[in-house]
Amino acid sequence: MCLSTRLVTWAIVSTDDRRRMSSDKAEYKRQETELDELYQEIILDHYRNPRHKGRLSAPTASEEGYNPLCGDEIILDVEVTDGVVSDIAQRGSGCSISQSSASMMTEVIVGEPIADVKGLIASFTAMMRGSDDDLEELGDLEAMAGVRKFPVRVKCATLAWHTLSQALEKAKSS
Amino acid sequence: MTTSERIGALDVARIRRDFPILDRKVYGQPLVYFDNAATSQKPRQVIEALTHYYETSNANIHRAVHLLGEEATAEYEGVREKVSRFINAPSPECIVFTRNTSESINLVAYAWGRANVSAGDEIVVTVMEHHSNFVPWQQLAQETGAKLVVIGVKEDQTLDLDDGLSSYLSERTKIVAITHANNTVGTINPVKELAAEAHRAGALVLVDAAQSVPHMPVDVQDLDCDFLAFSAHKMLGPTGVGVLYARRELLAEMPPFLTGGEMISKVTIDETTWNGIPAKFEAGTPNIADVVAFGAAIDYLSDLGMQNVREHEKEITEYALRRLKQLESITIYGPEDIDVHGGVISFNYPGVHPHDVGTIVDRQGVAIRSGHGCNQPLMRSLDISGVARASFYVYNTAAEVDVFIDALGDVGDRFNG
């Protein structure tokens, strides 16, 4: 291919087009900040070093959560002893948000009574729907609030929690 | 150098002015639209054709005796002729309008398949088929007891044909259904050679041309395929219009797919005789307005010249591949040889999910696709859950590739920085 042909795609931008193609610097900054809030260090840390990864040898209940749109997958093993979530393991694959949300969730619910865990599920899903009422109760999980600015990713953040809710239902009936 | 000077395969500056959507901003940035394999943007000529039809000649087609009905019929049938010429079909009778590529393939799998495939027969597909050319055949095989034979891919995601297509064929092979150009890794398959080999074995050939007709010259008589399917919306046309090309004899023999209005010759309480082809396969009021607007899309592409379209995409794809390869530790899928690689590039960052890649570049105005791309069997064969994909069209520029590459730099910074 000759050099003049190579140049075509660079040479085609007219003054009109340049004006049209100008970028909004303030908006760019704002988007960068939103991305910073989405990909916080704590979230990336849980993504890279997932907690409670693996499986339990004798779970009270197991549940699989799947998001067919993105292919995110979470499998939870839950052990319930005397009304308390005594152990949990999670495995699966997916984006940083779905995987870190699962990892963070396992850290906060081990050792908690089921009633409290259910309250936490409600608070977390309320936060993801936009509520700021229970932020204090959620502690580190508040980091996930940044996902709310990315509506298509909210379901990634809630996948583990919906799966947990179903696993606890199963555990109750088993 | 003036900007109107035509230097390369396409006058992209002029083309860009025809696409109103390219004026909009996304998160404050100029839109860089690299999701063309999913659907293309529409030039104002197409949008105006749609409005013009509704404002001047809207009526139902085929049986009206009034002027508007006559005009609407002429416009609708005129586009059938345009489509026929565009892919060099022997006659407009060989062109059936459907809703999309999936429906075109389903039409064949149901109408031809249920009449011609039975237990013990074989259907050959490839692992790189879009679900639209995989699931209908898998279902037909399961329903009839036929065997689904799947051609695999080699390391560079070209078809594994080292032992020839014949190694996948038997005297029971009824049809070979194969994609012309893959929608995620971009492989262009040698469908002409494969069709010849399949025909020697007595099998028919269906070509999924959803990713080829919009991007390169396609001549159905040269390919010598029996069926070919594609969609208007991937080639500057409106959504809701698909095309099925089929050889005349096959259409004449095949039973109808959907029954009802328009597709009949005579209906009595006891029986119905079918209309001639292609009307037999177009039951009910079709998507008249969008077919008419599709005609404007074909005119637009014909004016550009499909060989020029292909050259332009080759140039952009080569440039994008070269820039992507400079990024650290990125995995790029698809064949190295640009002659068998369409305007689609799939890639992955190690340790970064494609959805995260998609989100980060989106906030910088760059629209790409992330996920399995309706290619789950292929993704499984590559042992990945998905890819990030950039796909190009006539209005894309190297300057946009630069914006995209800069945006990707942010992915590396955030995840590996």
Coordinates of C-alpha atoms in Angstrom, one line a residue, chain B residues 97-379:
Chain B
F97 CA -37.1 -10.6 3.2
T98 CA -37.1 -11.7 6.8
R99 CA -36.5 -9.9 10.1
N100 CA -32.8 -10.6 10.5
T101 CA -30.1 -13.2 9.8
S102 CA -31.4 -15.5 12.6
E103 CA -34.8 -15.6 11.0
S104 CA -33.3 -16.3 7.6
I105 CA -31.4 -19.3 8.9
N106 CA -34.3 -20.5 10.9
L107 CA -36.4 -20.4 7.8
V108 CA -34.0 -22.8 6.1
A109 CA -33.6 -25.0 9.2
Y110 CA -37.4 -25.3 9.6
A111 CA -38.8 -25.3 6.0
W112 CA -35.9 -27.1 4.2
G113 CA -34.5 -28.9 7.3
R114 CA -37.7 -30.5 8.6
A115 CA -38.5 -31.7 5.0
N116 CA -35.0 -33.0 4.1
V117 CA -33.1 -34.1 7.2
S118 CA -33.9 -37.3 9.1
A119 CA -32.3 -39.6 11.6
G120 CA -28.8 -40.6 10.8
D121 CA -28.2 -37.7 8.4
E122 CA -25.4 -35.3 9.2
I123 CA -25.3 -31.5 9.5
V124 CA -21.9 -29.8 9.4
V125 CA -21.2 -26.5 11.2
T126 CA -18.1 -24.9 12.7
V127 CA -17.2 -24.1 16.2
M128 CA -16.9 -20.4 15.2
E129 CA -20.5 -20.0 14.2
H130 CA -22.6 -17.2 15.8
H131 CA -25.3 -18.7 17.8
S132 CA -27.7 -17.7 15.0
N133 CA -26.0 -20.3 12.7
F134 CA -25.4 -22.9 15.4
V135 CA -28.5 -23.2 17.6
P136 CA -31.0 -23.7 14.7
W137 CA -28.9 -26.7 13.4
Q138 CA -28.3 -28.1 16.9
Q139 CA -32.1 -28.0 17.5
L140 CA -32.8 -29.6 14.1
A141 CA -30.3 -32.4 14.8
Q142 CA -31.8 -33.0 18.2
E143 CA -35.3 -33.0 16.8
T144 CA -34.6 -35.3 13.9
G145 CA -32.0 -37.5 15.3
A146 CA -29.4 -36.2 12.8
K147 CA -25.8 -35.9 13.8
L148 CA -24.2 -32.4 14.3
V149 CA -20.6 -32.5 13.0
V150 CA -18.6 -29.5 14.3
I151 CA -15.4 -28.3 12.5
G152 CA -12.9 -27.0 15.0
V153 CA -10.4 -24.1 14.8
K154 CA -6.6 -24.0 14.9
E155 CA -4.5 -21.8 17.2
D156 CA -4.9 -18.8 14.9
Q157 CA -8.7 -19.3 14.9
T158 CA -8.8 -20.3 11.3
L159 CA -10.8 -23.4 10.5
D160 CA -9.0 -26.7 11.1
L161 CA -9.2 -28.0 7.5
D162 CA -5.7 -29.7 7.5
D163 CA -7.4 -32.9 6.3
G164 CA -9.8 -31.1 4.0
L165 CA -13.5 -30.5 4.5
S166 CA -14.0 -34.0 3.1
S167 CA -12.8 -35.4 6.5
Y168 CA -16.0 -33.9 8.0
L169 CA -18.3 -35.1 5.2
S170 CA -20.0 -38.4 4.6
E171 CA -22.7 -39.6 2.1
R172 CA -25.2 -38.7 4.9
T173 CA -24.1 -35.0 5.0
K174 CA -27.2 -33.0 4.0
I175 CA -25.9 -29.4 4.6
V176 CA -22.8 -27.5 5.5
A177 CA -23.7 -24.3 7.4
I178 CA -20.7 -22.0 7.7
T179 CA -20.0 -18.4 8.5
H180 CA -18.3 -16.3 5.8
A181 CA -16.7 -14.0 8.3
N182 CA -16.7 -14.5 12.0
N183 CA -18.1 -11.8 14.3
T184 CA -15.6 -12.0 17.2
V185 CA -12.2 -13.1 16.0
G186 CA -12.7 -11.9 12.5
T187 CA -11.7 -15.0 10.5
I188 CA -12.8 -14.9 6.9
N189 CA -13.5 -18.5 5.7
P190 CA -12.8 -19.8 2.2
V191 CA -16.5 -20.5 1.6
K192 CA -16.2 -20.7 -2.2
E193 CA -13.7 -23.7 -1.9
L194 CA -15.7 -25.2 0.9
A195 CA -18.9 -24.9 -1.1
A196 CA -17.3 -26.7 -4.1
E197 CA -16.1 -29.5 -1.8
A198 CA -19.5 -29.9 -0.1
H199 CA -21.3 -30.0 -3.4
R200 CA -19.0 -32.8 -4.6
A201 CA -20.1 -34.8 -1.6
G202 CA -23.8 -34.0 -2.5
A203 CA -24.4 -31.6 0.4
L204 CA -26.0 -28.2 0.3
V205 CA -24.3 -25.1 1.6
L206 CA -25.6 -22.3 3.7
V207 CA -23.4 -19.2 4.2
D208 CA -24.0 -16.9 7.2
A209 CA -23.0 -13.6 5.5
A210 CA -24.0 -11.3 8.3
Q211 CA -20.4 -10.1 8.7
S212 CA -19.4 -10.3 5.1
V213 CA -22.0 -8.7 2.9
P214 CA -21.7 -5.4 4.8
H215 CA -18.0 -5.3 4.5
M216 CA -16.8 -6.9 1.2
P217 CA -18.0 -7.8 -2.3
V218 CA -20.1 -10.9 -2.1
D219 CA -21.3 -12.7 -5.3
V220 CA -23.6 -15.6 -4.6
Q221 CA -23.1 -17.1 -8.0
D222 CA -19.3 -17.0 -7.7
L223 CA -19.5 -18.5 -4.2
D224 CA -21.9 -21.0 -5.6
C225 CA -23.7 -21.4 -2.3
D226 CA -27.3 -22.7 -2.0
F227 CA -28.4 -20.3 0.8
L228 CA -27.0 -17.1 2.1
A229 CA -28.3 -15.0 5.0
F230 CA -27.6 -11.4 6.2
S231 CA -29.1 -8.4 7.9
A232 CA -29.8 -4.9 6.8
H233 CA -28.9 -3.2 10.1
K234 CA -25.3 -4.2 10.0
M235 CA -24.9 -2.5 6.6
L236 CA -26.2 1.0 7.2
G237 CA -29.8 -0.1 6.9
P238 CA -32.6 -0.1 9.5
T239 CA -33.2 -2.8 12.1
G240 CA -35.9 -5.4 11.4
V241 CA -34.9 -6.5 7.9
G242 CA -33.0 -9.6 7.0
V243 CA -32.3 -11.3 3.7
L244 CA -32.3 -14.9 2.7
Y245 CA -30.9 -15.7 -0.7
A246 CA -31.7 -19.2 -1.9
R247 CA -31.4 -21.0 -5.2
R248 CA -34.7 -20.8 -7.1
E249 CA -35.3 -24.6 -7.3
L250 CA -34.8 -24.9 -3.6
L251 CA -37.3 -22.1 -2.8
A252 CA -39.8 -23.7 -5.2
E253 CA -39.5 -27.1 -3.6
M254 CA -39.4 -26.0 0.1
P255 CA -42.7 -25.9 2.1
P256 CA -43.5 -22.5 3.6
F257 CA -42.1 -21.5 7.0
L258 CA -44.9 -19.2 8.2
T259 CA -48.4 -19.3 6.8
G260 CA -51.2 -16.7 6.6
G261 CA -51.7 -13.6 4.5
E262 CA -49.9 -12.8 1.3
M263 CA -48.2 -16.2 1.0
I264 CA -51.3 -18.0 -0.4
S265 CA -52.6 -18.6 -3.9
K266 CA -56.0 -19.9 -3.0
V267 CA -57.6 -20.7 0.3
T268 CA -60.7 -22.8 0.8
I269 CA -62.1 -24.3 4.0
D270 CA -60.4 -27.6 3.3
E271 CA -57.1 -26.6 1.8
T272 CA -54.6 -23.9 0.7
T273 CA -52.3 -23.6 -2.2
W274 CA -49.2 -21.5 -1.9
N275 CA -48.2 -18.4 -3.7
G276 CA -45.2 -18.5 -6.0
I277 CA -41.7 -17.6 -4.8
P278 CA -40.6 -15.5 -3.0
A279 CA -44.1 -14.5 -1.7
K280 CA -44.6 -18.0 -0.3
F281 CA -42.0 -17.2 2.4
E282 CA -43.3 -13.7 3.3
A283 CA -46.4 -14.3 5.3
G284 CA -48.3 -11.3 6.6
T285 CA -47.5 -7.6 6.0
P286 CA -43.8 -7.3 5.8
N287 CA -41.6 -4.6 7.2
I288 CA -42.2 -2.4 4.1
A289 CA -40.8 0.9 5.3
D290 CA -37.6 -0.5 6.6
V291 CA -37.1 -2.6 3.4
V292 CA -37.6 0.7 1.4
A293 CA -35.0 2.4 3.6
F294 CA -32.7 -0.6 3.2
G295 CA -32.7 0.3 -0.5
A296 CA -31.0 3.6 0.4
A297 CA -28.3 1.8 2.4
I298 CA -27.6 -0.5 -0.6
D299 CA -27.3 2.6 -2.9
Y300 CA -25.0 4.2 -0.4
L301 CA -22.7 1.2 -0.2
S302 CA -22.8 0.7 -4.0
D303 CA -21.7 4.3 -4.5
L304 CA -18.8 3.7 -2.2
G305 CA -17.9 0.4 -3.8
M306 CA -17.6 -2.7 -1.7
Q307 CA -14.0 -3.3 -2.7
N308 CA -13.2 0.2 -1.4
V309 CA -15.1 -0.6 1.8
R310 CA -13.0 -3.7 2.3
E311 CA -9.7 -1.8 1.5
H312 CA -10.6 0.9 4.0
E313 CA -11.4 -1.6 6.7
K314 CA -8.2 -3.6 6.0
E315 CA -6.2 -0.4 6.5
I316 CA -7.9 0.5 9.8
T317 CA -7.7 -3.0 11.1
E318 CA -4.0 -3.3 10.2
Y319 CA -3.3 0.0 11.9
A320 CA -5.3 -1.0 15.0
L321 CA -3.6 -4.4 15.2
R322 CA -0.2 -2.7 15.0
R323 CA -1.1 -0.2 17.8
L324 CA -2.7 -2.9 20.0
K325 CA 0.4 -5.1 19.7
Q326 CA 2.5 -2.3 21.2
L327 CA 0.4 -2.6 24.4
E328 CA 2.0 -4.7 27.0
S329 CA 0.8 -8.3 27.7
I330 CA -2.4 -8.0 25.6
T331 CA -3.7 -11.1 23.9
I332 CA -5.1 -10.6 20.4
Y333 CA -7.2 -13.2 18.8
G334 CA -7.8 -14.0 15.1
P335 CA -5.6 -14.7 12.1
E336 CA -2.4 -12.7 11.5
D337 CA -3.0 -12.6 7.8
I338 CA -5.1 -9.5 7.1
D339 CA -6.4 -11.1 3.9
V340 CA -8.4 -13.5 6.0
H341 CA -9.1 -11.1 8.9
G342 CA -12.2 -8.9 8.7
G343 CA -12.6 -5.5 10.3
V344 CA -13.0 -7.0 13.8
I345 CA -10.4 -7.3 16.5
S346 CA -10.9 -9.2 19.7
F347 CA -8.5 -9.0 22.6
N348 CA -8.0 -9.5 26.3
Y349 CA -5.9 -8.0 29.0
P350 CA -4.5 -10.7 31.4
G351 CA -6.3 -10.5 34.7
V352 CA -8.8 -7.9 33.4
H353 CA -12.3 -8.9 32.6
P354 CA -13.6 -7.6 29.2
H355 CA -16.5 -5.9 30.9
D356 CA -14.1 -3.8 32.9
V357 CA -12.2 -2.9 29.7
G358 CA -15.5 -1.9 28.1
T359 CA -16.6 0.2 31.0
I360 CA -13.3 2.1 31.2
V361 CA -13.1 3.0 27.5
D362 CA -16.9 3.8 27.4
R363 CA -16.3 6.7 29.8
Q364 CA -13.9 8.1 27.3
G365 CA -16.4 8.0 24.6
V366 CA -15.3 4.7 23.0
A367 CA -18.1 2.1 22.3
I368 CA -16.7 -1.4 22.1
R369 CA -18.3 -4.8 22.9
S370 CA -17.4 -7.1 25.7
G371 CA -18.4 -10.7 26.3
H372 CA -18.9 -13.9 24.4
G373 CA -20.2 -12.2 21.3
C374 CA -22.8 -14.9 20.8
N375 CA -19.9 -17.2 20.1
Q376 CA -20.0 -19.3 23.2
P377 CA -18.7 -22.6 21.6
L378 CA -15.7 -20.7 20.2
M379 CA -15.0 -19.0 23.5

